[in-house]
Amino acid sequence: MKKDSILYVVLFTFAVCAAFVVVLAVANEVTKPLVAANKLFATRSAVLGAFGIPYADAVDASAKYEAQVGELERGNSWTSTIDGVEYVAIESAGPGLWGTIRIILAASPDGERVRGIRVVSQNETPGLGGRIEEPWFPAASTAFPARRGRASRSSPSSTRAWQC
Amino acid sequence: MMQSKAYSVLKDNLWTNNPIFIQILGICSTLAVTNNLRNTMIMTLGVTFATALSSLTLSAMKDLIPRKVRMIIQVVVMSFYVILLDILLRAYLPDVSKQLGPYVGLIITNCILMGRAEAFAQANKPLLSFWDGLTSGLGYMSVLVAIAVVRELLGFGTLFGFRIMPEAFVTWTIMIMAPSAFFLVAMVMWWAKTLQAKRLAVAKEAKK
């Protein structure tokens, strides 16, 4: 078959695409349990971080989550009693510059005091907006009294607010 | 013969025909990721991996690829390696995957990959094309890492996240913004081209 004939071009292109897509699909299937476990750990560590419960590693985080955190609605809000005080945490999402920013915010049940904030997922520019995951950023939001169910922190250029 | 060709490819990609300061390829990612040394290392390793393997694959397939769909096949092969890298990072290095965000996917658009596929892999044997892709990635890495060292050190006072500068050091905010990468890339180009011109003049003088 001639290399420039339409049949060869179509068959070759189809075969190449199919072969590479099959390999990617297999790689995706094989790594699916690992990706799911990473996602679960990301959410659980964010919940623990928002409640201010320290953990050493993934195993420790899983044990502490099971022992100290209760789920109110599946995957969406949590509760934990720390030093005799009950706190609740909720997952919330809002628009960022490049995509949705998902956070977990823990506060007193009346929404008057923020316990902690952790970013679950974001697509912001690494080194710039992506730095919202660094410890100093959520740390600046804790201990702030919330106003009418909203926790906010100001910076010279902008104010970010999350519904609690 | 093969050895001297391999050395010549290495020298070309690292110095005389470096992708950043001579070919001016891959500048977008140079601006984007060089404010953090860790992200720079991972991004450049990703580019090196994708360039080397896509050059190897495309060179091995070159006699079968019809000219009409040459570039489509090149993009399919490059995308394959970049998506594979993304899948592996998400599974085995989730923190890194999270930090790099959209930049891993954007390796597909890095001009170095297409540049090496078109300029080298189309006309050379697979092993030499692999070497060319690998050394092009290393040439890209060497410049980006040098820029990232300056930017992270002056912008954050750290290297790989570890504090190097004293606590009293006032960080240079401009160094974590994209404009500083423009200045630094320009300075690297100026330095490299001046040095190359001087060496060329000395070599010409010696020949006389």
PDB file of N, CA, C and O in Angstrom, chain B residues 134-165:
ATOM      1  N   LEU B 134      17.099  13.806  25.178  1.00  0.00           N
ATOM      2  CA  LEU B 134      17.580  13.818  26.563  1.00  0.00           C
ATOM      3  C   LEU B 134      18.472  15.029  26.831  1.00  0.00           C
ATOM      4  O   LEU B 134      18.300  15.750  27.819  1.00  0.00           O
ATOM      5  N   THR B 135      19.419  15.272  25.939  1.00  0.00           N
ATOM      6  CA  THR B 135      20.362  16.377  26.161  1.00  0.00           C
ATOM      7  C   THR B 135      19.687  17.748  25.947  1.00  0.00           C
ATOM      8  O   THR B 135      20.069  18.721  26.589  1.00  0.00           O
ATOM      9  N   SER B 136      18.683  17.789  25.059  1.00  0.00           N
ATOM     10  CA  SER B 136      17.926  19.047  24.918  1.00  0.00           C
ATOM     11  C   SER B 136      17.226  19.365  26.227  1.00  0.00           C
ATOM     12  O   SER B 136      17.216  20.506  26.691  1.00  0.00           O
ATOM     13  N   GLY B 137      16.644  18.319  26.830  1.00  0.00           N
ATOM     14  CA  GLY B 137      15.985  18.490  28.132  1.00  0.00           C
ATOM     15  C   GLY B 137      16.977  18.935  29.188  1.00  0.00           C
ATOM     16  O   GLY B 137      16.671  19.789  30.019  1.00  0.00           O
ATOM     17  N   LEU B 138      18.188  18.367  29.136  1.00  0.00           N
ATOM     18  CA  LEU B 138      19.206  18.753  30.127  1.00  0.00           C
ATOM     19  C   LEU B 138      19.682  20.187  29.905  1.00  0.00           C
ATOM     20  O   LEU B 138      19.956  20.915  30.873  1.00  0.00           O
ATOM     21  N   GLY B 139      19.772  20.598  28.642  1.00  0.00           N
ATOM     22  CA  GLY B 139      20.140  21.988  28.333  1.00  0.00           C
ATOM     23  C   GLY B 139      19.088  22.954  28.855  1.00  0.00           C
ATOM     24  O   GLY B 139      19.408  23.999  29.441  1.00  0.00           O
ATOM     25  N   TYR B 140      17.837  22.578  28.689  1.00  0.00           N
ATOM     26  CA  TYR B 140      16.707  23.372  29.196  1.00  0.00           C
ATOM     27  C   TYR B 140      16.750  23.409  30.726  1.00  0.00           C
ATOM     28  O   TYR B 140      16.622  24.462  31.343  1.00  0.00           O
ATOM     29  N   MET B 141      17.008  22.219  31.311  1.00  0.00           N
ATOM     30  CA  MET B 141      17.054  22.120  32.769  1.00  0.00           C
ATOM     31  C   MET B 141      18.159  22.983  33.358  1.00  0.00           C
ATOM     32  O   MET B 141      17.947  23.699  34.343  1.00  0.00           O
ATOM     33  N   SER B 142      19.361  22.950  32.737  1.00  0.00           N
ATOM     34  CA  SER B 142      20.490  23.679  33.306  1.00  0.00           C
ATOM     35  C   SER B 142      20.200  25.176  33.412  1.00  0.00           C
ATOM     36  O   SER B 142      20.498  25.800  34.433  1.00  0.00           O
ATOM     37  N   VAL B 143      19.574  25.740  32.381  1.00  0.00           N
ATOM     38  CA  VAL B 143      19.289  27.185  32.412  1.00  0.00           C
ATOM     39  C   VAL B 143      18.167  27.489  33.415  1.00  0.00           C
ATOM     40  O   VAL B 143      18.260  28.424  34.210  1.00  0.00           O
ATOM     41  N   LEU B 144      17.102  26.674  33.377  1.00  0.00           N
ATOM     42  CA  LEU B 144      15.971  26.932  34.282  1.00  0.00           C
ATOM     43  C   LEU B 144      16.368  26.794  35.750  1.00  0.00           C
ATOM     44  O   LEU B 144      15.942  27.583  36.594  1.00  0.00           O
ATOM     45  N   VAL B 145      17.208  25.785  36.035  1.00  0.00           N
ATOM     46  CA  VAL B 145      17.625  25.587  37.425  1.00  0.00           C
ATOM     47  C   VAL B 145      18.472  26.780  37.893  1.00  0.00           C
ATOM     48  O   VAL B 145      18.294  27.285  39.003  1.00  0.00           O
ATOM     49  N   ALA B 146      19.368  27.263  37.018  1.00  0.00           N
ATOM     50  CA  ALA B 146      20.203  28.421  37.382  1.00  0.00           C
ATOM     51  C   ALA B 146      19.318  29.638  37.680  1.00  0.00           C
ATOM     52  O   ALA B 146      19.536  30.353  38.667  1.00  0.00           O
ATOM     53  N   ILE B 147      18.295  29.850  36.846  1.00  0.00           N
ATOM     54  CA  ILE B 147      17.390  30.994  37.067  1.00  0.00           C
ATOM     55  C   ILE B 147      16.575  30.786  38.346  1.00  0.00           C
ATOM     56  O   ILE B 147      16.387  31.713  39.142  1.00  0.00           O
ATOM     57  N   ALA B 148      16.119  29.541  38.562  1.00  0.00           N
ATOM     58  CA  ALA B 148      15.299  29.246  39.746  1.00  0.00           C
ATOM     59  C   ALA B 148      16.085  29.442  41.039  1.00  0.00           C
ATOM     60  O   ALA B 148      15.519  29.896  42.039  1.00  0.00           O
ATOM     61  N   VAL B 149      17.382  29.121  41.009  1.00  0.00           N
ATOM     62  CA  VAL B 149      18.214  29.313  42.211  1.00  0.00           C
ATOM     63  C   VAL B 149      18.210  30.794  42.601  1.00  0.00           C
ATOM     64  O   VAL B 149      17.968  31.155  43.750  1.00  0.00           O
ATOM     65  N   VAL B 150      18.426  31.661  41.615  1.00  0.00           N
ATOM     66  CA  VAL B 150      18.466  33.111  41.894  1.00  0.00           C
ATOM     67  C   VAL B 150      17.080  33.598  42.360  1.00  0.00           C
ATOM     68  O   VAL B 150      16.965  34.314  43.357  1.00  0.00           O
ATOM     69  N   ARG B 151      16.023  33.166  41.635  1.00  0.00           N
ATOM     70  CA  ARG B 151      14.681  33.671  41.954  1.00  0.00           C
ATOM     71  C   ARG B 151      14.205  33.201  43.329  1.00  0.00           C
ATOM     72  O   ARG B 151      13.664  33.989  44.103  1.00  0.00           O
ATOM     73  N   GLU B 152      14.380  31.905  43.635  1.00  0.00           N
ATOM     74  CA  GLU B 152      13.874  31.416  44.927  1.00  0.00           C
ATOM     75  C   GLU B 152      14.695  31.984  46.082  1.00  0.00           C
ATOM     76  O   GLU B 152      14.151  32.354  47.114  1.00  0.00           O
ATOM     77  N   LEU B 153      16.030  32.080  45.845  1.00  0.00           N
ATOM     78  CA  LEU B 153      16.901  32.586  46.912  1.00  0.00           C
ATOM     79  C   LEU B 153      16.571  34.045  47.254  1.00  0.00           C
ATOM     80  O   LEU B 153      16.439  34.403  48.420  1.00  0.00           O
ATOM     81  N   LEU B 154      16.412  34.871  46.235  1.00  0.00           N
ATOM     82  CA  LEU B 154      16.142  36.283  46.500  1.00  0.00           C
ATOM     83  C   LEU B 154      14.657  36.545  46.760  1.00  0.00           C
ATOM     84  O   LEU B 154      14.301  37.458  47.499  1.00  0.00           O
ATOM     85  N   GLY B 155      13.785  35.736  46.152  1.00  0.00           N
ATOM     86  CA  GLY B 155      12.338  35.962  46.304  1.00  0.00           C
ATOM     87  C   GLY B 155      11.772  35.417  47.591  1.00  0.00           C
ATOM     88  O   GLY B 155      10.868  36.001  48.180  1.00  0.00           O
ATOM     89  N   PHE B 156      12.293  34.266  48.037  1.00  0.00           N
ATOM     90  CA  PHE B 156      11.771  33.654  49.268  1.00  0.00           C
ATOM     91  C   PHE B 156      12.847  33.498  50.348  1.00  0.00           C
ATOM     92  O   PHE B 156      12.527  33.185  51.489  1.00  0.00           O
ATOM     93  N   GLY B 157      14.115  33.624  49.962  1.00  0.00           N
ATOM     94  CA  GLY B 157      15.208  33.427  50.923  1.00  0.00           C
ATOM     95  C   GLY B 157      15.469  31.949  51.177  1.00  0.00           C
ATOM     96  O   GLY B 157      16.120  31.573  52.148  1.00  0.00           O
ATOM     97  N   THR B 158      14.933  31.072  50.303  1.00  0.00           N
ATOM     98  CA  THR B 158      15.070  29.625  50.506  1.00  0.00           C
ATOM     99  C   THR B 158      15.599  28.939  49.242  1.00  0.00           C
ATOM    100  O   THR B 158      15.599  29.538  48.161  1.00  0.00           O
ATOM    101  N   LEU B 159      16.015  27.687  49.374  1.00  0.00           N
ATOM    102  CA  LEU B 159      16.336  26.812  48.241  1.00  0.00           C
ATOM    103  C   LEU B 159      15.684  25.464  48.533  1.00  0.00           C
ATOM    104  O   LEU B 159      15.894  24.917  49.615  1.00  0.00           O
ATOM    105  N   PHE B 160      14.896  24.961  47.619  1.00  0.00           N
ATOM    106  CA  PHE B 160      14.100  23.741  47.829  1.00  0.00           C
ATOM    107  C   PHE B 160      13.252  23.878  49.102  1.00  0.00           C
ATOM    108  O   PHE B 160      12.999  22.888  49.789  1.00  0.00           O
ATOM    109  N   GLY B 161      12.852  25.093  49.443  1.00  0.00           N
ATOM    110  CA  GLY B 161      12.004  25.310  50.619  1.00  0.00           C
ATOM    111  C   GLY B 161      12.775  25.450  51.918  1.00  0.00           C
ATOM    112  O   GLY B 161      12.194  25.787  52.952  1.00  0.00           O
ATOM    113  N   PHE B 162      14.103  25.194  51.915  1.00  0.00           N
ATOM    114  CA  PHE B 162      14.899  25.325  53.144  1.00  0.00           C
ATOM    115  C   PHE B 162      15.479  26.736  53.223  1.00  0.00           C
ATOM    116  O   PHE B 162      16.055  27.223  52.250  1.00  0.00           O
ATOM    117  N   ARG B 163      15.344  27.354  54.384  1.00  0.00           N
ATOM    118  CA  ARG B 163      15.822  28.729  54.526  1.00  0.00           C
ATOM    119  C   ARG B 163      17.336  28.801  54.416  1.00  0.00           C
ATOM    120  O   ARG B 163      18.060  28.073  55.091  1.00  0.00           O
ATOM    121  N   ILE B 164      17.811  29.668  53.541  1.00  0.00           N
ATOM    122  CA  ILE B 164      19.247  29.857  53.327  1.00  0.00           C
ATOM    123  C   ILE B 164      19.649  31.253  53.808  1.00  0.00           C
ATOM    124  O   ILE B 164      20.646  31.420  54.508  1.00  0.00           O
ATOM    125  N   MET B 165      18.852  32.243  53.434  1.00  0.00           N
ATOM    126  CA  MET B 165      19.174  33.624  53.805  1.00  0.00           C
ATOM    127  C   MET B 165      18.801  33.853  55.270  1.00  0.00           C
ATOM    128  O   MET B 165      17.906  33.196  55.792  1.00  0.00           O
TER     129      MET B 165
END
